[in-house]
Amino acid sequence: MSRGPDRALLAVLIGLLIVVVGCSTGQAPAQPTGTSGATDAPTGSPAVAGGLVINSCGGLYGESIETAFIAPFEEDTGIDVVYDPNCDDQTTKLAAHAEAGQVQWDVIGGFGGPLYKDLHDQGLLATIDHEALGSDVMGLAEGATQPFGLGFHHDGVVVGYHASQLPEGATPTVEDYFDLEAYPGARGMTGGGFEDWTRPALALVADGVEPADLIPLDWERAFAKLDTIKDEAVFWTGGTEMMTVMLEDRAVMCLCSDARMLQAQREDDDIKLSFDGALRSMIFWAIPEGAPHSDMALEFLASTLDPERQAHFTELIGYSGVNGASYDLLPAELQSQVLVNPENLSGTWAFTPEQDAWLAENASDASERYSTWVSE
């Protein structure tokens, strides 16, 4: 596994960015001046005259971002940051900001390559200068440096399971998830609503399709495989209910978020994770085209690559960082269970950028097909 630079090198990179900011504006980076009271700005988002506005998701996710990344960034730079924790309509708001000619966010985060690549192709996201950022020489995880964004963390769809309800020592694979004869019991499954190609793709892999051959998705074959467990399916909507299904023993196994299962494990240590056949993806930071403080946004992105901050984020919520050096800073008991553990990572697979492009183009179709399957 590749390792990022030490903190001293990272500090130098951030320092260089600060110089770039000062030179590009003719002055030092802007200091906080409070919330803008402009009445003609698009509604629903905060705007800061001299600081930075970041939009991503709320709940524990947002709290972890604020604790692990925003607070130390503010302390290091003196730049005020406003965190907007509503990502449900991030895409539509971003488009509205652009249409009005008044972009309200400097940084956005919380979503993967297919979505952000599509937004970049539409001209809604700026192209990231990874050379200026220093990220191109840091040995980050594969795929972390994209024109549309900087890798933030890994996100896995793994097999979550109750160890006590399976044969002793069993570690079920994605293929086993679909084997009700060998492993009877209810199966937790998303009710859909976001990236609805993930479970059909996992069904195809369980049915013998190589990940490299998944695209275009064979919908008929995928839903035929999903049909084999549908009578035992317990559907959820949202990450909290995903955890509840497992914590209330309503399912023996689930195809679940790795981070959500690690969070559930804090309440029930019978819940375990298996990465064998799991789907991994990457969540990104991005900078909107026309961001009011794009130089400071780049400075913030650089700061998120600090391995200690990434390790802190992982400890808070369970998502693995993209700087390999963060893995070495995790407690031993957590190292064995995170996606970037070399043994765990070796059992996973990911879509290629070319496959992501197809998924982005067919996202609406995937949602319609999956919703129909769930409701039938």
PDB file of C-alpha atoms in Angstrom, residues 87-312:
ATOM      1  CA  CYS A  87     -26.698  17.513   0.672  1.00  0.00           C
ATOM      2  CA  ASP A  88     -30.091  16.104  -0.342  1.00  0.00           C
ATOM      3  CA  ASP A  89     -30.550  18.668  -3.099  1.00  0.00           C
ATOM      4  CA  GLN A  90     -26.907  19.545  -3.650  1.00  0.00           C
ATOM      5  CA  THR A  91     -27.122  19.066  -7.414  1.00  0.00           C
ATOM      6  CA  THR A  92     -30.249  21.149  -7.970  1.00  0.00           C
ATOM      7  CA  LYS A  93     -28.994  23.970  -5.744  1.00  0.00           C
ATOM      8  CA  LEU A  94     -25.631  23.999  -7.491  1.00  0.00           C
ATOM      9  CA  ALA A  95     -27.372  24.311 -10.853  1.00  0.00           C
ATOM     10  CA  ALA A  96     -29.585  27.107  -9.505  1.00  0.00           C
ATOM     11  CA  HIS A  97     -26.553  28.980  -8.152  1.00  0.00           C
ATOM     12  CA  ALA A  98     -24.826  28.716 -11.514  1.00  0.00           C
ATOM     13  CA  GLU A  99     -27.893  29.858 -13.441  1.00  0.00           C
ATOM     14  CA  ALA A 100     -28.255  32.884 -11.163  1.00  0.00           C
ATOM     15  CA  GLY A 101     -24.567  33.685 -11.576  1.00  0.00           C
ATOM     16  CA  GLN A 102     -24.037  33.657  -7.816  1.00  0.00           C
ATOM     17  CA  VAL A 103     -22.395  30.477  -6.637  1.00  0.00           C
ATOM     18  CA  GLN A 104     -22.836  30.183  -2.884  1.00  0.00           C
ATOM     19  CA  TRP A 105     -20.496  27.282  -2.063  1.00  0.00           C
ATOM     20  CA  ASP A 106     -16.721  27.102  -2.203  1.00  0.00           C
ATOM     21  CA  VAL A 107     -16.432  23.363  -1.610  1.00  0.00           C
ATOM     22  CA  ILE A 108     -18.887  20.495  -1.926  1.00  0.00           C
ATOM     23  CA  GLY A 109     -18.488  16.878  -0.880  1.00  0.00           C
ATOM     24  CA  GLY A 110     -20.291  13.672  -0.085  1.00  0.00           C
ATOM     25  CA  PHE A 111     -20.825  12.004  -3.467  1.00  0.00           C
ATOM     26  CA  GLY A 112     -18.962   9.759  -5.865  1.00  0.00           C
ATOM     27  CA  GLY A 113     -17.363   9.836  -9.272  1.00  0.00           C
ATOM     28  CA  PRO A 114     -20.383   9.199 -11.491  1.00  0.00           C
ATOM     29  CA  LEU A 115     -22.289  12.207 -10.132  1.00  0.00           C
ATOM     30  CA  TYR A 116     -19.399  14.644  -9.871  1.00  0.00           C
ATOM     31  CA  LYS A 117     -17.971  13.676 -13.255  1.00  0.00           C
ATOM     32  CA  ASP A 118     -21.367  14.432 -14.772  1.00  0.00           C
ATOM     33  CA  LEU A 119     -21.506  17.827 -13.009  1.00  0.00           C
ATOM     34  CA  HIS A 120     -17.986  18.590 -14.224  1.00  0.00           C
ATOM     35  CA  ASP A 121     -18.947  17.671 -17.771  1.00  0.00           C
ATOM     36  CA  GLN A 122     -21.862  20.113 -17.481  1.00  0.00           C
ATOM     37  CA  GLY A 123     -19.475  22.900 -16.460  1.00  0.00           C
ATOM     38  CA  LEU A 124     -20.789  23.083 -12.891  1.00  0.00           C
ATOM     39  CA  LEU A 125     -17.548  21.956 -11.239  1.00  0.00           C
ATOM     40  CA  ALA A 126     -14.110  23.471 -11.650  1.00  0.00           C
ATOM     41  CA  THR A 127     -11.165  21.406 -12.842  1.00  0.00           C
ATOM     42  CA  ILE A 128      -8.884  20.631  -9.916  1.00  0.00           C
ATOM     43  CA  ASP A 129      -5.229  21.567 -10.336  1.00  0.00           C
ATOM     44  CA  HIS A 130      -3.673  18.567  -8.618  1.00  0.00           C
ATOM     45  CA  GLU A 131      -0.158  19.819  -9.381  1.00  0.00           C
ATOM     46  CA  ALA A 132      -0.829  23.017  -7.434  1.00  0.00           C
ATOM     47  CA  LEU A 133      -2.567  20.988  -4.755  1.00  0.00           C
ATOM     48  CA  GLY A 134       0.373  18.625  -4.431  1.00  0.00           C
ATOM     49  CA  SER A 135      -1.950  15.639  -4.522  1.00  0.00           C
ATOM     50  CA  ASP A 136      -0.432  14.279  -7.724  1.00  0.00           C
ATOM     51  CA  VAL A 137       2.789  13.287  -5.905  1.00  0.00           C
ATOM     52  CA  MET A 138       1.349  12.054  -2.615  1.00  0.00           C
ATOM     53  CA  GLY A 139       0.762   8.420  -3.498  1.00  0.00           C
ATOM     54  CA  LEU A 140      -2.935   8.620  -2.724  1.00  0.00           C
ATOM     55  CA  ALA A 141      -5.361   5.764  -3.281  1.00  0.00           C
ATOM     56  CA  GLU A 142      -6.000   4.802  -6.880  1.00  0.00           C
ATOM     57  CA  GLY A 143      -8.484   7.157  -8.522  1.00  0.00           C
ATOM     58  CA  ALA A 144      -8.218   9.893  -5.882  1.00  0.00           C
ATOM     59  CA  THR A 145      -6.970  12.597  -8.253  1.00  0.00           C
ATOM     60  CA  GLN A 146      -9.653  13.298 -10.833  1.00  0.00           C
ATOM     61  CA  PRO A 147     -10.235  16.416 -12.946  1.00  0.00           C
ATOM     62  CA  PHE A 148     -13.585  16.905 -11.181  1.00  0.00           C
ATOM     63  CA  GLY A 149     -12.433  16.398  -7.616  1.00  0.00           C
ATOM     64  CA  LEU A 150     -10.094  15.172  -4.907  1.00  0.00           C
ATOM     65  CA  GLY A 151     -10.704  11.856  -3.188  1.00  0.00           C
ATOM     66  CA  PHE A 152     -12.160  12.327   0.294  1.00  0.00           C
ATOM     67  CA  HIS A 153     -12.799   8.807   1.579  1.00  0.00           C
ATOM     68  CA  HIS A 154     -13.613   5.279   0.507  1.00  0.00           C
ATOM     69  CA  ASP A 155     -17.175   3.962   0.647  1.00  0.00           C
ATOM     70  CA  GLY A 156     -17.880   0.239   0.602  1.00  0.00           C
ATOM     71  CA  VAL A 157     -20.990  -1.876   0.127  1.00  0.00           C
ATOM     72  CA  VAL A 158     -20.049  -4.914   2.189  1.00  0.00           C
ATOM     73  CA  VAL A 159     -21.750  -7.919   3.706  1.00  0.00           C
ATOM     74  CA  GLY A 160     -22.835  -7.040   7.223  1.00  0.00           C
ATOM     75  CA  TYR A 161     -23.864 -10.042   9.298  1.00  0.00           C
ATOM     76  CA  HIS A 162     -24.693 -11.405  12.744  1.00  0.00           C
ATOM     77  CA  ALA A 163     -21.878 -13.805  13.588  1.00  0.00           C
ATOM     78  CA  SER A 164     -23.962 -15.702  16.169  1.00  0.00           C
ATOM     79  CA  GLN A 165     -26.607 -16.540  13.565  1.00  0.00           C
ATOM     80  CA  LEU A 166     -24.146 -18.188  11.145  1.00  0.00           C
ATOM     81  CA  PRO A 167     -22.038 -21.354  11.446  1.00  0.00           C
ATOM     82  CA  GLU A 168     -19.110 -20.782  13.788  1.00  0.00           C
ATOM     83  CA  GLY A 169     -16.242 -19.003  12.046  1.00  0.00           C
ATOM     84  CA  ALA A 170     -18.224 -18.316   8.877  1.00  0.00           C
ATOM     85  CA  THR A 171     -17.319 -15.177   6.924  1.00  0.00           C
ATOM     86  CA  PRO A 172     -19.999 -14.830   4.236  1.00  0.00           C
ATOM     87  CA  THR A 173     -19.163 -13.498   0.801  1.00  0.00           C
ATOM     88  CA  VAL A 174     -21.398 -11.490  -1.501  1.00  0.00           C
ATOM     89  CA  GLU A 175     -22.142 -14.772  -3.248  1.00  0.00           C
ATOM     90  CA  ASP A 176     -23.189 -16.282   0.104  1.00  0.00           C
ATOM     91  CA  TYR A 177     -25.574 -13.388   0.653  1.00  0.00           C
ATOM     92  CA  PHE A 178     -27.656 -14.814  -2.176  1.00  0.00           C
ATOM     93  CA  ASP A 179     -27.413 -18.413  -0.895  1.00  0.00           C
ATOM     94  CA  LEU A 180     -30.488 -18.931   1.291  1.00  0.00           C
ATOM     95  CA  GLU A 181     -29.946 -22.686   1.465  1.00  0.00           C
ATOM     96  CA  ALA A 182     -26.515 -22.485   3.049  1.00  0.00           C
ATOM     97  CA  TYR A 183     -27.270 -19.333   5.028  1.00  0.00           C
ATOM     98  CA  PRO A 184     -31.019 -19.073   5.731  1.00  0.00           C
ATOM     99  CA  GLY A 185     -32.579 -15.951   7.160  1.00  0.00           C
ATOM    100  CA  ALA A 186     -33.747 -12.465   6.293  1.00  0.00           C
ATOM    101  CA  ARG A 187     -31.635 -10.223   4.075  1.00  0.00           C
ATOM    102  CA  GLY A 188     -31.312  -6.485   4.614  1.00  0.00           C
ATOM    103  CA  MET A 189     -31.559  -4.532   1.358  1.00  0.00           C
ATOM    104  CA  THR A 190     -31.816  -0.879   0.373  1.00  0.00           C
ATOM    105  CA  GLY A 191     -35.174   0.328  -0.846  1.00  0.00           C
ATOM    106  CA  GLY A 192     -33.340   2.504  -3.353  1.00  0.00           C
ATOM    107  CA  GLY A 193     -33.162   6.195  -4.029  1.00  0.00           C
ATOM    108  CA  PHE A 194     -29.458   6.697  -4.643  1.00  0.00           C
ATOM    109  CA  GLU A 195     -26.903   4.967  -6.877  1.00  0.00           C
ATOM    110  CA  ASP A 196     -29.437   2.246  -7.563  1.00  0.00           C
ATOM    111  CA  TRP A 197     -27.042   0.349  -9.799  1.00  0.00           C
ATOM    112  CA  THR A 198     -25.011  -0.918  -6.813  1.00  0.00           C
ATOM    113  CA  ARG A 199     -27.125  -3.887  -5.708  1.00  0.00           C
ATOM    114  CA  PRO A 200     -27.906  -5.084  -9.255  1.00  0.00           C
ATOM    115  CA  ALA A 201     -24.172  -4.934  -9.974  1.00  0.00           C
ATOM    116  CA  LEU A 202     -23.372  -6.929  -6.838  1.00  0.00           C
ATOM    117  CA  ALA A 203     -26.028  -9.456  -7.827  1.00  0.00           C
ATOM    118  CA  LEU A 204     -24.326  -9.898 -11.189  1.00  0.00           C
ATOM    119  CA  VAL A 205     -20.924 -10.380  -9.556  1.00  0.00           C
ATOM    120  CA  ALA A 206     -22.472 -12.973  -7.244  1.00  0.00           C
ATOM    121  CA  ASP A 207     -23.876 -14.668 -10.352  1.00  0.00           C
ATOM    122  CA  GLY A 208     -20.423 -14.990 -11.868  1.00  0.00           C
ATOM    123  CA  VAL A 209     -19.973 -11.834 -13.931  1.00  0.00           C
ATOM    124  CA  GLU A 210     -16.482 -10.376 -13.763  1.00  0.00           C
ATOM    125  CA  PRO A 211     -16.464  -6.713 -12.633  1.00  0.00           C
ATOM    126  CA  ALA A 212     -14.651  -5.743 -15.827  1.00  0.00           C
ATOM    127  CA  ASP A 213     -17.574  -7.120 -17.851  1.00  0.00           C
ATOM    128  CA  LEU A 214     -20.432  -5.501 -15.904  1.00  0.00           C
ATOM    129  CA  ILE A 215     -21.132  -2.578 -18.229  1.00  0.00           C
ATOM    130  CA  PRO A 216     -23.630  -2.305 -19.761  1.00  0.00           C
ATOM    131  CA  LEU A 217     -25.528  -3.856 -16.867  1.00  0.00           C
ATOM    132  CA  ASP A 218     -27.548  -6.937 -17.747  1.00  0.00           C
ATOM    133  CA  TRP A 219     -30.713  -5.849 -15.967  1.00  0.00           C
ATOM    134  CA  GLU A 220     -32.671  -9.036 -16.672  1.00  0.00           C
ATOM    135  CA  ARG A 221     -29.960 -11.238 -15.212  1.00  0.00           C
ATOM    136  CA  ALA A 222     -29.391  -8.893 -12.270  1.00  0.00           C
ATOM    137  CA  PHE A 223     -33.030  -8.816 -11.204  1.00  0.00           C
ATOM    138  CA  ALA A 224     -33.354 -12.570 -11.708  1.00  0.00           C
ATOM    139  CA  LYS A 225     -30.566 -12.964  -9.155  1.00  0.00           C
ATOM    140  CA  LEU A 226     -32.126 -10.411  -6.810  1.00  0.00           C
ATOM    141  CA  ASP A 227     -35.421 -12.289  -7.082  1.00  0.00           C
ATOM    142  CA  THR A 228     -33.792 -15.293  -5.395  1.00  0.00           C
ATOM    143  CA  ILE A 229     -33.691 -13.440  -2.054  1.00  0.00           C
ATOM    144  CA  LYS A 230     -36.627 -11.067  -2.457  1.00  0.00           C
ATOM    145  CA  ASP A 231     -39.012 -13.128  -0.306  1.00  0.00           C
ATOM    146  CA  GLU A 232     -36.524 -12.739   2.551  1.00  0.00           C
ATOM    147  CA  ALA A 233     -35.710  -9.086   1.865  1.00  0.00           C
ATOM    148  CA  VAL A 234     -36.162  -6.467   4.578  1.00  0.00           C
ATOM    149  CA  PHE A 235     -36.000  -3.081   2.870  1.00  0.00           C
ATOM    150  CA  TRP A 236     -34.761   0.112   4.457  1.00  0.00           C
ATOM    151  CA  THR A 237     -34.633   3.757   3.421  1.00  0.00           C
ATOM    152  CA  GLY A 238     -31.661   5.763   4.607  1.00  0.00           C
ATOM    153  CA  GLY A 239     -28.527   4.955   6.550  1.00  0.00           C
ATOM    154  CA  THR A 240     -30.082   5.138   9.998  1.00  0.00           C
ATOM    155  CA  GLU A 241     -32.721   2.548   9.131  1.00  0.00           C
ATOM    156  CA  MET A 242     -29.989   0.387   7.577  1.00  0.00           C
ATOM    157  CA  MET A 243     -28.373   0.196  11.002  1.00  0.00           C
ATOM    158  CA  THR A 244     -31.706  -0.325  12.741  1.00  0.00           C
ATOM    159  CA  VAL A 245     -32.500  -3.373  10.605  1.00  0.00           C
ATOM    160  CA  MET A 246     -29.337  -5.031  11.870  1.00  0.00           C
ATOM    161  CA  LEU A 247     -29.433  -3.744  15.436  1.00  0.00           C
ATOM    162  CA  GLU A 248     -33.003  -5.021  15.870  1.00  0.00           C
ATOM    163  CA  ASP A 249     -32.040  -8.437  14.439  1.00  0.00           C
ATOM    164  CA  ARG A 250     -34.492  -8.047  11.577  1.00  0.00           C
ATOM    165  CA  ALA A 251     -31.937  -9.480   9.159  1.00  0.00           C
ATOM    166  CA  VAL A 252     -29.161 -12.052   9.364  1.00  0.00           C
ATOM    167  CA  MET A 253     -27.153 -10.343   6.624  1.00  0.00           C
ATOM    168  CA  CYS A 254     -27.269  -7.149   4.628  1.00  0.00           C
ATOM    169  CA  LEU A 255     -25.529  -5.493   1.706  1.00  0.00           C
ATOM    170  CA  CYS A 256     -24.625  -2.435   3.736  1.00  0.00           C
ATOM    171  CA  SER A 257     -22.308   0.530   4.055  1.00  0.00           C
ATOM    172  CA  ASP A 258     -19.055  -0.454   5.738  1.00  0.00           C
ATOM    173  CA  ALA A 259     -19.099   2.706   7.863  1.00  0.00           C
ATOM    174  CA  ARG A 260     -22.682   2.143   8.978  1.00  0.00           C
ATOM    175  CA  MET A 261     -21.847  -1.398  10.066  1.00  0.00           C
ATOM    176  CA  LEU A 262     -18.846  -0.184  12.046  1.00  0.00           C
ATOM    177  CA  GLN A 263     -21.132   2.341  13.748  1.00  0.00           C
ATOM    178  CA  ALA A 264     -23.695  -0.385  14.500  1.00  0.00           C
ATOM    179  CA  GLN A 265     -20.936  -2.579  15.890  1.00  0.00           C
ATOM    180  CA  ARG A 266     -20.362  -0.047  18.643  1.00  0.00           C
ATOM    181  CA  GLU A 267     -23.806  -0.982  19.957  1.00  0.00           C
ATOM    182  CA  ASP A 268     -23.738  -4.698  19.104  1.00  0.00           C
ATOM    183  CA  ASP A 269     -20.395  -6.437  18.743  1.00  0.00           C
ATOM    184  CA  ASP A 270     -22.121  -9.476  17.197  1.00  0.00           C
ATOM    185  CA  ILE A 271     -22.355  -7.445  13.971  1.00  0.00           C
ATOM    186  CA  LYS A 272     -19.391  -8.143  11.701  1.00  0.00           C
ATOM    187  CA  LEU A 273     -18.241  -7.112   8.216  1.00  0.00           C
ATOM    188  CA  SER A 274     -17.051  -9.162   5.271  1.00  0.00           C
ATOM    189  CA  PHE A 275     -15.257  -7.527   2.334  1.00  0.00           C
ATOM    190  CA  ASP A 276     -15.167 -10.620   0.126  1.00  0.00           C
ATOM    191  CA  GLY A 277     -16.777  -9.538  -3.153  1.00  0.00           C
ATOM    192  CA  ALA A 278     -17.663  -6.097  -1.779  1.00  0.00           C
ATOM    193  CA  LEU A 279     -18.013  -3.014  -3.965  1.00  0.00           C
ATOM    194  CA  ARG A 280     -15.784  -0.083  -3.120  1.00  0.00           C
ATOM    195  CA  SER A 281     -16.147   3.434  -4.415  1.00  0.00           C
ATOM    196  CA  MET A 282     -14.635   6.800  -3.668  1.00  0.00           C
ATOM    197  CA  ILE A 283     -16.328   9.903  -2.325  1.00  0.00           C
ATOM    198  CA  PHE A 284     -14.905  13.238  -3.449  1.00  0.00           C
ATOM    199  CA  TRP A 285     -14.415  16.854  -2.549  1.00  0.00           C
ATOM    200  CA  ALA A 286     -15.099  19.239  -5.433  1.00  0.00           C
ATOM    201  CA  ILE A 287     -15.010  22.972  -6.088  1.00  0.00           C
ATOM    202  CA  PRO A 288     -17.969  24.565  -7.897  1.00  0.00           C
ATOM    203  CA  GLU A 289     -17.164  26.509 -11.040  1.00  0.00           C
ATOM    204  CA  GLY A 290     -17.288  30.176 -10.050  1.00  0.00           C
ATOM    205  CA  ALA A 291     -16.760  29.499  -6.323  1.00  0.00           C
ATOM    206  CA  PRO A 292     -16.289  32.848  -4.516  1.00  0.00           C
ATOM    207  CA  HIS A 293     -13.110  31.711  -2.754  1.00  0.00           C
ATOM    208  CA  SER A 294     -11.628  29.062  -5.001  1.00  0.00           C
ATOM    209  CA  ASP A 295      -8.055  29.638  -3.761  1.00  0.00           C
ATOM    210  CA  MET A 296      -9.081  29.111  -0.155  1.00  0.00           C
ATOM    211  CA  ALA A 297     -11.106  26.105  -1.294  1.00  0.00           C
ATOM    212  CA  LEU A 298      -7.940  24.585  -2.737  1.00  0.00           C
ATOM    213  CA  GLU A 299      -6.170  25.312   0.531  1.00  0.00           C
ATOM    214  CA  PHE A 300      -8.905  23.485   2.431  1.00  0.00           C
ATOM    215  CA  LEU A 301      -8.677  20.479   0.102  1.00  0.00           C
ATOM    216  CA  ALA A 302      -4.925  20.286   0.727  1.00  0.00           C
ATOM    217  CA  SER A 303      -5.516  20.275   4.477  1.00  0.00           C
ATOM    218  CA  THR A 304      -7.880  17.302   4.245  1.00  0.00           C
ATOM    219  CA  LEU A 305      -4.991  15.124   3.042  1.00  0.00           C
ATOM    220  CA  ASP A 306      -3.319  15.331   6.447  1.00  0.00           C
ATOM    221  CA  PRO A 307      -3.070  11.673   7.572  1.00  0.00           C
ATOM    222  CA  GLU A 308      -3.871  12.466  11.207  1.00  0.00           C
ATOM    223  CA  ARG A 309      -7.056  14.270  10.204  1.00  0.00           C
ATOM    224  CA  GLN A 310      -8.086  11.426   7.922  1.00  0.00           C
ATOM    225  CA  ALA A 311      -7.418   8.893  10.688  1.00  0.00           C
ATOM    226  CA  HIS A 312      -9.472  10.984  13.117  1.00  0.00           C
TER     227      HIS A 312
END
